[in-house]
Each structure stands twice: as C-alpha cells, then as structure tokens.
PDB file of C-alpha atoms in Angstrom:
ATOM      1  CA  UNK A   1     -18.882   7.444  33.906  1.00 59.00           C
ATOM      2  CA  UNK A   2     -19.706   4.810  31.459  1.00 69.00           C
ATOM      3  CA  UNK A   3     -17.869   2.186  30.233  1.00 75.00           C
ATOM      4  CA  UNK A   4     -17.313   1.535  26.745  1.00 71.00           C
ATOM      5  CA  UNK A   5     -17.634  -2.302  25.999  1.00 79.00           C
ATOM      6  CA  UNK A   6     -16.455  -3.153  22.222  1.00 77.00           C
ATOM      7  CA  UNK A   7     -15.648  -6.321  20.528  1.00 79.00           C
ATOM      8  CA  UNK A   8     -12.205  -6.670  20.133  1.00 81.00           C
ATOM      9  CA  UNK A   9     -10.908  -6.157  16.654  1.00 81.00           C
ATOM     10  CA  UNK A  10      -7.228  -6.407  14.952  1.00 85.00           C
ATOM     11  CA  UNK A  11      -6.747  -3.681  12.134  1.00 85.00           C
ATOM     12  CA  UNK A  12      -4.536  -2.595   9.661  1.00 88.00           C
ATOM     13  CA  UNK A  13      -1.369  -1.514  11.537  1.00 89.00           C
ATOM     14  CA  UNK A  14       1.661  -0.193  11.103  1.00 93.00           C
ATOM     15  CA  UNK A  15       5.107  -2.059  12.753  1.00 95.00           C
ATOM     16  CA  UNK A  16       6.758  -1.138  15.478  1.00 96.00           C
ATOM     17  CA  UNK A  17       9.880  -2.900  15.258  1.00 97.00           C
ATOM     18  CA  UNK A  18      12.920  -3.102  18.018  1.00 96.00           C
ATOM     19  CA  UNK A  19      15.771  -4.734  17.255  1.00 95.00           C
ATOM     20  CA  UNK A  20      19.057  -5.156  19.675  1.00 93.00           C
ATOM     21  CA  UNK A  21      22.302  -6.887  19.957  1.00 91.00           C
ATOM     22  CA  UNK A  22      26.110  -6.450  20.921  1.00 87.00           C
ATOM     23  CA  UNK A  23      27.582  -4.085  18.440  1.00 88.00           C
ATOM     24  CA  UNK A  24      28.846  -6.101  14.785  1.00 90.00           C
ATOM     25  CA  UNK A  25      25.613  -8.267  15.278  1.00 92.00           C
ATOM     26  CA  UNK A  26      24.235  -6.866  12.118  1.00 95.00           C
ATOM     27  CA  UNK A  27      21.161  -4.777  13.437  1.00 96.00           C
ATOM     28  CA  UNK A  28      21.594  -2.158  10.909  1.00 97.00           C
ATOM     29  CA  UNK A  29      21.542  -4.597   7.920  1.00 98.00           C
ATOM     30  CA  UNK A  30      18.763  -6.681   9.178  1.00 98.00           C
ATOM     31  CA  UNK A  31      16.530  -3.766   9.629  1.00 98.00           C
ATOM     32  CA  UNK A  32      17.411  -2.461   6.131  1.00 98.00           C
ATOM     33  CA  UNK A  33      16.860  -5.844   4.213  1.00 98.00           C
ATOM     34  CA  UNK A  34      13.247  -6.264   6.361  1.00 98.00           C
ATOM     35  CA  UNK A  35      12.520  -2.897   5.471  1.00 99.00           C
ATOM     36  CA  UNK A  36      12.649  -3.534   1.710  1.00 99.00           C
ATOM     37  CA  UNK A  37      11.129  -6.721   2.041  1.00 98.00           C
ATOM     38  CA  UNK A  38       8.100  -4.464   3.093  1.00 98.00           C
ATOM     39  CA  UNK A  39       8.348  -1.683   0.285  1.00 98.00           C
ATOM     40  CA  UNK A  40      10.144  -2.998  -2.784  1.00 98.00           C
ATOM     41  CA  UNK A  41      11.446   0.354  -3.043  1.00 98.00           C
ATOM     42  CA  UNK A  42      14.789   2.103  -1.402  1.00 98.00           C
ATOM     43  CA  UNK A  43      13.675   5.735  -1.602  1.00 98.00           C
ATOM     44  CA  UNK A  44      10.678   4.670   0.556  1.00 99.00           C
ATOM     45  CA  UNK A  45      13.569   3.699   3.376  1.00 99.00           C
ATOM     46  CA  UNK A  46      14.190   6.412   5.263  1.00 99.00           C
ATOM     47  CA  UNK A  47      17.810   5.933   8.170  1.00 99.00           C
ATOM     48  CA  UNK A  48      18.266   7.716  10.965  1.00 98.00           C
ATOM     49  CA  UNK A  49      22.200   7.736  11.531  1.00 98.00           C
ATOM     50  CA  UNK A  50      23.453   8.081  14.602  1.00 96.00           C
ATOM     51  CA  UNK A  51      26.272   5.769  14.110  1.00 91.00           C
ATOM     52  CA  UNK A  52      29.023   8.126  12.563  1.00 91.00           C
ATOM     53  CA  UNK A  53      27.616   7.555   9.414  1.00 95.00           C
ATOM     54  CA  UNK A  54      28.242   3.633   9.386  1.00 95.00           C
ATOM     55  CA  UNK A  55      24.957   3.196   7.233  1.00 96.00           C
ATOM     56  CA  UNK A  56      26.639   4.835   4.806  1.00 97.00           C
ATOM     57  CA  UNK A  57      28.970   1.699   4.101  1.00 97.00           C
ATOM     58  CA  UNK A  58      25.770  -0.552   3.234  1.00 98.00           C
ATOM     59  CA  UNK A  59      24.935   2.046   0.002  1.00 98.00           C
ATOM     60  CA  UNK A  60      26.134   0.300  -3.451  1.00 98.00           C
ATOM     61  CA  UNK A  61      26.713  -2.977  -1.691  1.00 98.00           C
ATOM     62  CA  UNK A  62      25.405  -6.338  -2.632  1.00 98.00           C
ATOM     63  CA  UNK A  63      24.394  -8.125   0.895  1.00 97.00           C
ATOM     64  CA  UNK A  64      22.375 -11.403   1.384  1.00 95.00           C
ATOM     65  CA  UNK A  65      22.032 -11.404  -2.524  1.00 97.00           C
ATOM     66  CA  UNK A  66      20.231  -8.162  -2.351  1.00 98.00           C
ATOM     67  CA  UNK A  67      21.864  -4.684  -4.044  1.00 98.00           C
ATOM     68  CA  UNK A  68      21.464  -2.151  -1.810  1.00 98.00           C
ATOM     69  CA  UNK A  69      21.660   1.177  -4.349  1.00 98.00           C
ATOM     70  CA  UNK A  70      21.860   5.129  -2.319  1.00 98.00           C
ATOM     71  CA  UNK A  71      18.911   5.546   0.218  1.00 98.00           C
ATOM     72  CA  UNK A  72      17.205   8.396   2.243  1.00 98.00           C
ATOM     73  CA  UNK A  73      19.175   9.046   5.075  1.00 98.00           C
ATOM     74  CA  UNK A  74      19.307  11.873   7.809  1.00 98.00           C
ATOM     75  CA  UNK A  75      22.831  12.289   9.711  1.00 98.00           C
ATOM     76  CA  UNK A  76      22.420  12.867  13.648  1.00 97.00           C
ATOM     77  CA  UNK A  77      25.505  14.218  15.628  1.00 96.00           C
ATOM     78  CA  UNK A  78      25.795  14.953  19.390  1.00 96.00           C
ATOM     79  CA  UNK A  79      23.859  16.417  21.957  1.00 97.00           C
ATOM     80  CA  UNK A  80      21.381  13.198  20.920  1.00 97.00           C
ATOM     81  CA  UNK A  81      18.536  15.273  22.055  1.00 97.00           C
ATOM     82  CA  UNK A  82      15.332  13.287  21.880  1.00 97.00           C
ATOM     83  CA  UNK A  83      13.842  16.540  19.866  1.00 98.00           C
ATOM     84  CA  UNK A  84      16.380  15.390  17.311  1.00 98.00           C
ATOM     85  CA  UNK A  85      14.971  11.795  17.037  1.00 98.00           C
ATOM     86  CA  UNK A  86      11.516  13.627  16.834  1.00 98.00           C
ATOM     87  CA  UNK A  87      12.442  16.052  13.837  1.00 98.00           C
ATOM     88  CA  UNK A  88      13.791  13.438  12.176  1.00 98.00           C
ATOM     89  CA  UNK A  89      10.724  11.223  12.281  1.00 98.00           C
ATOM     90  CA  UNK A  90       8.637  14.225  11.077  1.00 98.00           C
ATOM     91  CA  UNK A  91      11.170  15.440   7.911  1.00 98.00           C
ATOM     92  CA  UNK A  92      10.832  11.237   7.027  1.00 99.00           C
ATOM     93  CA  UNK A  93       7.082  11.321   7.256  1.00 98.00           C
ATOM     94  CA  UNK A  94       6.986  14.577   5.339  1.00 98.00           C
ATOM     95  CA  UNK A  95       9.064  13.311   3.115  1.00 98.00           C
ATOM     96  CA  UNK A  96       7.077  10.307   1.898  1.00 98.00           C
ATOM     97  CA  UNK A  97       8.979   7.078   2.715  1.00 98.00           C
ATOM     98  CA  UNK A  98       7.007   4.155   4.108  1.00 98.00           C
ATOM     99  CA  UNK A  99       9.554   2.675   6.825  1.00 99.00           C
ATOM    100  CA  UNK A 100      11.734   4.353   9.227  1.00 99.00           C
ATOM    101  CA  UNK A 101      15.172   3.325  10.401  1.00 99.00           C
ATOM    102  CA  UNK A 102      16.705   4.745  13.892  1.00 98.00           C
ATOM    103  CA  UNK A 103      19.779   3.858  14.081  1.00 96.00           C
ATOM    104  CA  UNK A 104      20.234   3.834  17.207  1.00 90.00           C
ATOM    105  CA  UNK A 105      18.159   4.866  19.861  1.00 96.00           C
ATOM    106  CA  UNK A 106      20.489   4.212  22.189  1.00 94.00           C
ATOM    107  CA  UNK A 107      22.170   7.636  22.053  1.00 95.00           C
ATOM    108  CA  UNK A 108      19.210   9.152  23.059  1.00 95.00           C
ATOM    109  CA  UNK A 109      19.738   7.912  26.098  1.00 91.00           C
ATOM    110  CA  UNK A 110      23.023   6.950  26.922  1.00 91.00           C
ATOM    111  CA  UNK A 111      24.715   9.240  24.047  1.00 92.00           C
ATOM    112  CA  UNK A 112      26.302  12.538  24.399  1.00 95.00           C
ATOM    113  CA  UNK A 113      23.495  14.917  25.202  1.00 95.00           C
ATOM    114  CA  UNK A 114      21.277  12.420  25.659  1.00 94.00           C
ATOM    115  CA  UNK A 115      18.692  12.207  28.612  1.00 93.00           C
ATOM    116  CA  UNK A 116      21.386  10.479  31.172  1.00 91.00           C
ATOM    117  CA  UNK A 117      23.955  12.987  30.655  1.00 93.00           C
ATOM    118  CA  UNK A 118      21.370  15.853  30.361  1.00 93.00           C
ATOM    119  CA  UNK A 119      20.212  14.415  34.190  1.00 91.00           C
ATOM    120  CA  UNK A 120      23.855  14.290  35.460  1.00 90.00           C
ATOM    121  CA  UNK A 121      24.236  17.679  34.858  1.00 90.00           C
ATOM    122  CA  UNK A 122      21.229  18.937  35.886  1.00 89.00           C
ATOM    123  CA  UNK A 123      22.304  16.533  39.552  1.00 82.00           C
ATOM    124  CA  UNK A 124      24.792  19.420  39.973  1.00 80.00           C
ATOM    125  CA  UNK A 125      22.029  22.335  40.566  1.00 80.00           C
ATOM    126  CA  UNK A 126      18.648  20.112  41.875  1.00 79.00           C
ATOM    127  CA  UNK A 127      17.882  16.531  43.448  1.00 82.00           C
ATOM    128  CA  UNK A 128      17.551  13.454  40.837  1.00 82.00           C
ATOM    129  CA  UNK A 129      14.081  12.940  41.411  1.00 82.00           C
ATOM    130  CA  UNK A 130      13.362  16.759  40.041  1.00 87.00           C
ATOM    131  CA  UNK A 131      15.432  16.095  37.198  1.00 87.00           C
ATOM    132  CA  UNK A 132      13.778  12.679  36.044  1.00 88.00           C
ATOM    133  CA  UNK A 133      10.659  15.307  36.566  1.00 91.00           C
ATOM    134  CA  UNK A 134      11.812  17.157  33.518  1.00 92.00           C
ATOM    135  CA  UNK A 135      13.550  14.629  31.289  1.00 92.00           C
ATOM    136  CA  UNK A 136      10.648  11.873  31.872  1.00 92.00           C
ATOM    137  CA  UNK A 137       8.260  13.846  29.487  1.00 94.00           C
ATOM    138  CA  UNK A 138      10.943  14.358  26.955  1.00 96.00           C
ATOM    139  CA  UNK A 139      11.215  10.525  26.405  1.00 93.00           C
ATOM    140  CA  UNK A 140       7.919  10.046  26.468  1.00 94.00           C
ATOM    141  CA  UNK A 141       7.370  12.610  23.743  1.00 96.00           C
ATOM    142  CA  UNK A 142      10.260  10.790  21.516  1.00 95.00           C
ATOM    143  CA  UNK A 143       8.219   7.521  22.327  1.00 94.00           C
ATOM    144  CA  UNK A 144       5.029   9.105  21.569  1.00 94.00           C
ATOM    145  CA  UNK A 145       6.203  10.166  17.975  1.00 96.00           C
ATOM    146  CA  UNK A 146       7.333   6.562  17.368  1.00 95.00           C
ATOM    147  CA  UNK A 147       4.203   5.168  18.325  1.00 92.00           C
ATOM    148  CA  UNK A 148       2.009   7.408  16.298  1.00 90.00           C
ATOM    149  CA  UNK A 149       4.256   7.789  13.138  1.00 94.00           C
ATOM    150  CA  UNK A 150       1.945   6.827   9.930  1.00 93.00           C
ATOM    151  CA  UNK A 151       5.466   5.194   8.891  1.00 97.00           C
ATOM    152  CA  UNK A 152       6.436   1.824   9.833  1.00 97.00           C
ATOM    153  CA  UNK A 153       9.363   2.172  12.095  1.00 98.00           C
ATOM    154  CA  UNK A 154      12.318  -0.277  12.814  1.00 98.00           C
ATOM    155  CA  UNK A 155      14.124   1.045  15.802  1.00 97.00           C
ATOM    156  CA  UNK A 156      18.159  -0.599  16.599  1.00 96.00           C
ATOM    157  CA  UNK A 157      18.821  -0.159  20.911  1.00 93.00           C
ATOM    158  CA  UNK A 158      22.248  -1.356  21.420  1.00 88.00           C
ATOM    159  CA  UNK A 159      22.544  -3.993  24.132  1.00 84.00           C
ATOM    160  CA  UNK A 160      25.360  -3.613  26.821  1.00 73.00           C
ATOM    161  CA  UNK A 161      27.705  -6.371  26.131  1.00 63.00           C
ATOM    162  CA  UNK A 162      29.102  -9.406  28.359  1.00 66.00           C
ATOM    163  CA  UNK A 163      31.361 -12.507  27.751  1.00 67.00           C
ATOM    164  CA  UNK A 164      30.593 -15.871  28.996  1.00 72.00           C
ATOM    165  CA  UNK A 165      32.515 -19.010  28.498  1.00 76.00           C
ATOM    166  CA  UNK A 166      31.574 -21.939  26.553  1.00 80.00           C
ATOM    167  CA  UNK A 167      33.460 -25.272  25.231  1.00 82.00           C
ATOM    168  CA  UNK A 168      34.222 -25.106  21.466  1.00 80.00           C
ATOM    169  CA  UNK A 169      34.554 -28.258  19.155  1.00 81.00           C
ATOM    170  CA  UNK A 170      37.492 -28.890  20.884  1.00 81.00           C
ATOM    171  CA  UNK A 171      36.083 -28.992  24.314  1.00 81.00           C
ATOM    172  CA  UNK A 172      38.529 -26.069  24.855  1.00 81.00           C
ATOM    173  CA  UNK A 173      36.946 -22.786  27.347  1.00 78.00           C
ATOM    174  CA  UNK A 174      36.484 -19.853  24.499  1.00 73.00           C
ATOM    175  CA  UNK A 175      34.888 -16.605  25.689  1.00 70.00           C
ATOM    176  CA  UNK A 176      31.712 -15.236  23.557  1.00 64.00           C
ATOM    177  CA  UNK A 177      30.194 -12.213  23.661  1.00 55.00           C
ATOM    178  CA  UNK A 178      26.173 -12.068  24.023  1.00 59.00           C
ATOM    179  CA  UNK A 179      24.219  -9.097  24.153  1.00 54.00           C
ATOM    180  CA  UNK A 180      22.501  -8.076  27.499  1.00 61.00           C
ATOM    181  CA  UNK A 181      19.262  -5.669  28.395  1.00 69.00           C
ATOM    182  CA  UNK A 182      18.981  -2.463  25.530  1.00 75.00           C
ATOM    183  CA  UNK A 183      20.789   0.278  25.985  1.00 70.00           C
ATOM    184  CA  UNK A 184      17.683   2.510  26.782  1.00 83.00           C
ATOM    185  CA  UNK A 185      15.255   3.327  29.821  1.00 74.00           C
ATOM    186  CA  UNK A 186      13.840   0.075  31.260  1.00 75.00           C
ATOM    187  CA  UNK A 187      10.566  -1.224  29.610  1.00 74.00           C
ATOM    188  CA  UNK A 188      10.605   0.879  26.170  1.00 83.00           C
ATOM    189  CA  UNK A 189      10.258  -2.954  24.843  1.00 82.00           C
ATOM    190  CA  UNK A 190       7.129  -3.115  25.913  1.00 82.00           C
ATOM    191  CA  UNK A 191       6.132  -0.679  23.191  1.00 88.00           C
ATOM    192  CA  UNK A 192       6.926  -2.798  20.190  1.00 93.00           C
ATOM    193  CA  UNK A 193       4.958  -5.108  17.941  1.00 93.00           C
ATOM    194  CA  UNK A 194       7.915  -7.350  17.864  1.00 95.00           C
ATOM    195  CA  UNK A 195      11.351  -7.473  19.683  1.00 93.00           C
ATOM    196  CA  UNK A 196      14.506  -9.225  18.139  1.00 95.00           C
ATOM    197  CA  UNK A 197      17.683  -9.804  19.799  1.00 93.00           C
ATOM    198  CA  UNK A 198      19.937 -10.644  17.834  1.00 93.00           C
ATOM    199  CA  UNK A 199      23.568 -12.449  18.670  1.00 89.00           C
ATOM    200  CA  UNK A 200      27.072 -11.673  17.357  1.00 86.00           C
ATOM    201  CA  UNK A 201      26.549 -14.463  14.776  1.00 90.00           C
ATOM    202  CA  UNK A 202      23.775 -12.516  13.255  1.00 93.00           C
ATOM    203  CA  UNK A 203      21.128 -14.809  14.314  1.00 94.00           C
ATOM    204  CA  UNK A 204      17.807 -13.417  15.560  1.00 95.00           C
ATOM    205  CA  UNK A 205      15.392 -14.763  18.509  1.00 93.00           C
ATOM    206  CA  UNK A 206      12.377 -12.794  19.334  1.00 93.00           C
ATOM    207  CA  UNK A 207      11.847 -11.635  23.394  1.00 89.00           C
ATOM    208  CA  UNK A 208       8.172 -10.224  22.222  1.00 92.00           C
ATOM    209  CA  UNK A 209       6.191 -11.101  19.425  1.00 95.00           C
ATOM    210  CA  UNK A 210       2.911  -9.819  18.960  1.00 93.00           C
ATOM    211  CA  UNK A 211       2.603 -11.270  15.471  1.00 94.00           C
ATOM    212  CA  UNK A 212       3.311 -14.897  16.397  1.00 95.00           C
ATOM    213  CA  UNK A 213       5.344 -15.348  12.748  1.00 96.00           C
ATOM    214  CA  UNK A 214       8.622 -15.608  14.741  1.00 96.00           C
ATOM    215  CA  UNK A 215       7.955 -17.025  18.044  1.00 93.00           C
ATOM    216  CA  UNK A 216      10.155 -19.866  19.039  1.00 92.00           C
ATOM    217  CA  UNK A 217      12.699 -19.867  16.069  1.00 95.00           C
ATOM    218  CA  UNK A 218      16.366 -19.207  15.287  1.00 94.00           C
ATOM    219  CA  UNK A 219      16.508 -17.577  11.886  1.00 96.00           C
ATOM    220  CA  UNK A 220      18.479 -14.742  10.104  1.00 97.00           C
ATOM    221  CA  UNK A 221      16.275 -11.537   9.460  1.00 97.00           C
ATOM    222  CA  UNK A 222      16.084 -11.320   5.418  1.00 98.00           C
ATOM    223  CA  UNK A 223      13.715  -9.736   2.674  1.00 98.00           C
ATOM    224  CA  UNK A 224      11.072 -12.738   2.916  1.00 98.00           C
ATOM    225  CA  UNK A 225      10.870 -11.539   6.757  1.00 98.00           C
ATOM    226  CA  UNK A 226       9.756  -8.171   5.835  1.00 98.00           C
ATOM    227  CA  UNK A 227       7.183  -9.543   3.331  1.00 98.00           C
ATOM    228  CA  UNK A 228       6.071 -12.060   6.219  1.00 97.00           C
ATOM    229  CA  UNK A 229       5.721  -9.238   8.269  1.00 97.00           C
ATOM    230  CA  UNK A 230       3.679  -6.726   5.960  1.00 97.00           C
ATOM    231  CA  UNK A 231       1.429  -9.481   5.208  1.00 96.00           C
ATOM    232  CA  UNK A 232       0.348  -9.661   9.038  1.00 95.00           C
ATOM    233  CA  UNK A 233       0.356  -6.246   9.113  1.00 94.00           C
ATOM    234  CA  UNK A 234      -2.028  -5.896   6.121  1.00 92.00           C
ATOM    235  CA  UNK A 235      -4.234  -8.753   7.311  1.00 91.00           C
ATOM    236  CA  UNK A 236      -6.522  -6.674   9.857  1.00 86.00           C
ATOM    237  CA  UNK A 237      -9.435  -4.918   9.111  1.00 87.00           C
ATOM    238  CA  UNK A 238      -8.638  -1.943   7.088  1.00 90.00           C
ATOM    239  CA  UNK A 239      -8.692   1.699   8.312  1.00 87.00           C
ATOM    240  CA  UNK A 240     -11.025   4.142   7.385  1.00 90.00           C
ATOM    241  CA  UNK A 241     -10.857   5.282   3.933  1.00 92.00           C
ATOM    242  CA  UNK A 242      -9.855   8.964   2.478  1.00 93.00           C
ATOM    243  CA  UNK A 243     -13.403   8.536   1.139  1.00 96.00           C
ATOM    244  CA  UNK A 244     -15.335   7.698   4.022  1.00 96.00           C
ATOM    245  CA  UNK A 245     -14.310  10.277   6.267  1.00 95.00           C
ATOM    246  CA  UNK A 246     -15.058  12.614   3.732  1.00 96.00           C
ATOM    247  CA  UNK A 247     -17.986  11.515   3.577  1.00 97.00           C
ATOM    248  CA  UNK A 248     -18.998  11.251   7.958  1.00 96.00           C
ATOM    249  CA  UNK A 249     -17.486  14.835   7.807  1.00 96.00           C
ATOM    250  CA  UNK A 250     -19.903  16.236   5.133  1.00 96.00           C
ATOM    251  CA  UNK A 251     -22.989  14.787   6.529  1.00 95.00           C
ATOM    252  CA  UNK A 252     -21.259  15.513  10.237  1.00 95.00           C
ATOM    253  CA  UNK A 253     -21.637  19.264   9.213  1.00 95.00           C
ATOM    254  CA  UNK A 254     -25.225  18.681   7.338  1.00 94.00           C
ATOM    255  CA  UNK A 255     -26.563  18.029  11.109  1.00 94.00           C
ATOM    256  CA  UNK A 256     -24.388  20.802  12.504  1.00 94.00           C
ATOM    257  CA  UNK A 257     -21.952  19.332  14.616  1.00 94.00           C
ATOM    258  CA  UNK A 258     -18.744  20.735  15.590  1.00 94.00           C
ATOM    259  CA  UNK A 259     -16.063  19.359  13.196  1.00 92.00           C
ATOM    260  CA  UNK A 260     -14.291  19.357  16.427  1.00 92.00           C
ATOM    261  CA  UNK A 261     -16.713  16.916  18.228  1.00 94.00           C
ATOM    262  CA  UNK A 262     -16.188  13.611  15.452  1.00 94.00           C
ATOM    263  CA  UNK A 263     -13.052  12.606  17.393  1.00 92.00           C
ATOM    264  CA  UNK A 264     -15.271  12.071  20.561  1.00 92.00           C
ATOM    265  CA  UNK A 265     -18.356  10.397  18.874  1.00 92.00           C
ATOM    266  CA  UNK A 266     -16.199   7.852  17.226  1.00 92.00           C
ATOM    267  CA  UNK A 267     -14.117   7.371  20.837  1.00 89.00           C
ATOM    268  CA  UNK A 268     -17.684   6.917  22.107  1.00 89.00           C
ATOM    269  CA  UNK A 269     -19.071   4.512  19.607  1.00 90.00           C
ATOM    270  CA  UNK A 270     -15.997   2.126  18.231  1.00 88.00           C
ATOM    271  CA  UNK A 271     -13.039   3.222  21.235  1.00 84.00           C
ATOM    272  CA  UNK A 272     -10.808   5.105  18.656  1.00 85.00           C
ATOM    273  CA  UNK A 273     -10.534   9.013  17.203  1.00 88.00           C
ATOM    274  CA  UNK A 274     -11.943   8.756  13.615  1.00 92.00           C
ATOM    275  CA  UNK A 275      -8.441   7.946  11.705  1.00 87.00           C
ATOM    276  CA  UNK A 276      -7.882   4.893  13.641  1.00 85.00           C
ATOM    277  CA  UNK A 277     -11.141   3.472  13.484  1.00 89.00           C
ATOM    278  CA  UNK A 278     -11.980   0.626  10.452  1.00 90.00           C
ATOM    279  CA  UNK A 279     -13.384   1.257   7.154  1.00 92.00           C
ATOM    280  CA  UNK A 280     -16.485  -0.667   8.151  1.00 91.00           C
ATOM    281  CA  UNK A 281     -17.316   1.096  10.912  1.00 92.00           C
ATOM    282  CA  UNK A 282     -17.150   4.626   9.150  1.00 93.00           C
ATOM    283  CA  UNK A 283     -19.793   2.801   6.876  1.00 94.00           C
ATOM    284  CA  UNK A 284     -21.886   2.447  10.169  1.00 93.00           C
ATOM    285  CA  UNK A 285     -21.382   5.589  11.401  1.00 94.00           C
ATOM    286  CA  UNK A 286     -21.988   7.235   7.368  1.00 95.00           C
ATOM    287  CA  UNK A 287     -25.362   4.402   8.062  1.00 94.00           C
ATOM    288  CA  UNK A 288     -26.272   5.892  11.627  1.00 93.00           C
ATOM    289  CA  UNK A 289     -26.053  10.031  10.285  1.00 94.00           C
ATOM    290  CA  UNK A 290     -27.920   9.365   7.702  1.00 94.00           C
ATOM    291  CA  UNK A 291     -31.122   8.354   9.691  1.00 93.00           C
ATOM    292  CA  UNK A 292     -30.496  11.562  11.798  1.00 91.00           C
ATOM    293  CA  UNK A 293     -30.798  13.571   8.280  1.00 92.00           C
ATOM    294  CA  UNK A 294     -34.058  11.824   7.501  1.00 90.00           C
ATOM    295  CA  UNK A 295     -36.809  14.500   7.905  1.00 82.00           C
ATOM    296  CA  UNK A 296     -39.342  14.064  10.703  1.00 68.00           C
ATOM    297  CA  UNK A 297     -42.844  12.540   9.845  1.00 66.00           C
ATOM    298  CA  UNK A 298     -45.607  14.438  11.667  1.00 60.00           C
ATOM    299  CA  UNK A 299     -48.758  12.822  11.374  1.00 59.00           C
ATOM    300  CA  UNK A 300     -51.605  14.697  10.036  1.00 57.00           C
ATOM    301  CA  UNK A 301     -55.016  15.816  11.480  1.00 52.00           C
ATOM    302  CA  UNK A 302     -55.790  15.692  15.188  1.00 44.00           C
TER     303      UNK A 302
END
C-alpha cells in the first residue's frame, strides 16, 4: 500500500477545550466567560448540566464585569450514560449554538450510571476484562462525538482532591486543597487542543497547549481569553467552502463518479474526507476535474 506524503498544514479548527480543578475552583464560570469571549452571543452557548442544576445560579448574574442574561441549557440526571452526553451534543448542534459546555464529564464516568458503576455491576455476572470489552466502545463513542462536533466544545472533568501543607504569611502550617489527575479514564487529555487546571483560587495553568497562547503563565480565564483563543482558531487555512464542494460534486457527477467515492479521492490526494479538507485545495481539485472534462483531441488524417 502506498503512502500518502503531504505537507503539513494547520486549518481552521474548532476547540477542544478541557478544563479541571477541585470542586469551587470556578470551572463552570471560566468556561462560560471563554465561551462568550468566542461568540458575543449567549444563545449561541449551549450547557450541559450535570451538576444539579448549579449553572443555573450563573443566569442574571453580573461576574468578572460581564452580565450573564438566561442561556441554552440541557439538564442531565442519573444513570450518566455516555448516550446521554452524546444526545445532548447532537440536540446543541441541531440547535444552532456555536460552543458547547459539559458540565461535567466526570459523571460519565465516575457518576451514577456511569461507565464504572455500569462495569461493577456487570463484575457480578462476567470477568472485568469482558466488561471493559463492552463499556470501552461506549466511551470511545462519547469521545468520538466530542471530537467531531462542528461546535466548539469546552468540556469541565473534576479532579479528585488532596490537601497539602504549606506556611502562610505567618510561617504558620495551613492545609490547601489542590486538584489531582481528572476524574475520567486515564489519557482522555490527550484529546484536547488545550488543557487547564485550574486551582481553588481560580487561577488557571495549562498541562497541554496546542495553541502556545497560554503556555507557561498564571492567569485567570476571562472574555479576552476566548477572543485570544478564536483568533488562533480562525488563523489556519480555511475549510472548504459551501460553494466549492458544490461545485467538485457537480463536475464529480459530470465525469460519473460515485458521489460515494469523493470522500476517498480527497483522503487520497490532500489526507482528509472532503469537509475537512481547505478551501484551496477544493480549488485544486475543482482545477484537476476540470481537465478530465476537457474533450479528447484526436488528430486528423492518417
């Protein structure tokens, strides 16, 4: 089989966003004000509420300077299955908003009905290497739906909690609680366009950043973060246009191709299925159909 070798190229993209911390670290908020940093509009904000409804306390508030009116929200309650989290995704999507809160993913993991108690029951009946067999493709579906959402998403893990001792400004021993590893299956973080943990004082540090806009620094996720953001996002290349795939599909079916068949051409030419590849390389592709319409010059005489 043959290798594809393409030039690497950074498009348009849309964030994947993780954000953990000790519970009262302000995860919910922070997504919220980065969110409309990146819209400029609440009823594009769409919040998945697993939380008892806690997001509800943020609606009519003024925070950071910022009036937060009523938003788009979707209530989850227990079993936390992850087809919740993925039905939830899809009525957002369908519903037009641009970002996507889930608040948190941690219960669909460690919640009631999530995967961990769905494998402790199913311990009682079969070994815990056939269960894992089952649930392992049910979090990878919920991951799968995050990763391919056309909405930005902001996703809030909670992170298991622990105490450690350190001298105050009175050189007295004061515990403080720091947040640990996400609550949620080892090495979802390595999904993410950008990780932030953030501390009980409600200042963020980043464990992955993709970006390189918050690498190294100590700050307190605002509105100007979200506009930082969406400007790196919206720096790349930019994916194929509405128009230009029109336009590969009309001449794809003036040759007689399968409709079926673009998805594989364009995963053979540029490495991607035709609505991830760049507007400029549509424009080749529209370039490199059209010589295949040109009629066939036979030369005359013998």
């Amino acid at each position: 089989m043959q290798m594809l070798i393409r030039k690497a190229q950074r498009k348009v993209t849309k964030a994947r966003i993780g954000m953990t911390g000790p519970s009262g670290s302000g995860k919910t908020l922070s997504a919220l004000l980065m969110a409309f940093g990146m819209t400029g509009d609440w009823e594009k904000i769409g919040l998945v509420d697993t939380e008892n409804r806690s997001a509800d306390l943020y609606a009519e508030t003024m925070k950071a300077g910022v009036h937060i009116p009523e938003f788009p929200k979707i209530d989850l309650d227990p079993p936390y299955t992850t087809e919740k989290y993925i039905e939830a995704i899809k009525a957002f999507e369908d519903y037009g908003v641009d970002v996507i809160i889930i608040d948190s993913l941690s219960h669909a993991w460690a919640g009631e009905g999530g995967l961990l108690e769905q494998k402790d029951t199913m311990s009682k009946s079969k070994n815990s290497f056939a269960a894992w067999g089952e649930l392992t493709p049910k979090q990878n579906k919920m991951v799968e739906a995050i990763l391919k959402s056309k909405c930005h998403i902001f996703v809030t893990m909670r992170s298991k909690t622990e105490y450690v001792l350190e001298a105050n400004d009175k050189g007295k021993q004061v515990p403080r609680k720091i947040g640990m590893a996400p609550v949620q299956r080892d090495g979802l973080e390595y999904e993410f366009t950008l990780v932030m943990d953030l501390t009980a004082d409600h200042i963020a540090t980043v464990s992955k950043d993709r970006t390189g806009l918050f690498d190294g620094q100590y700050f307190t996720p605002s509105v100007d973060s979200g506009k930082q953001l969406l400007e790196w996002l919206e720096s790349g290349e930019k994916l194929v246009s509405e128009e230009t795939k029109a336009t590969i599909m009309e001449k794809w079916a003036q040759l007689g191709f399968e409709p079926d068949l673009v998805d594989a051409q364009t995963r053979k030419l540029f490495g991607s299925p035709l609505v991830n590849i760049t507007d400029k390389q549509g424009k080749e592709l529209i370039e490199t159909l059209n010589v295949k319409l040109q009629p066939v010059e036979t030369g005359e005489g013998a």
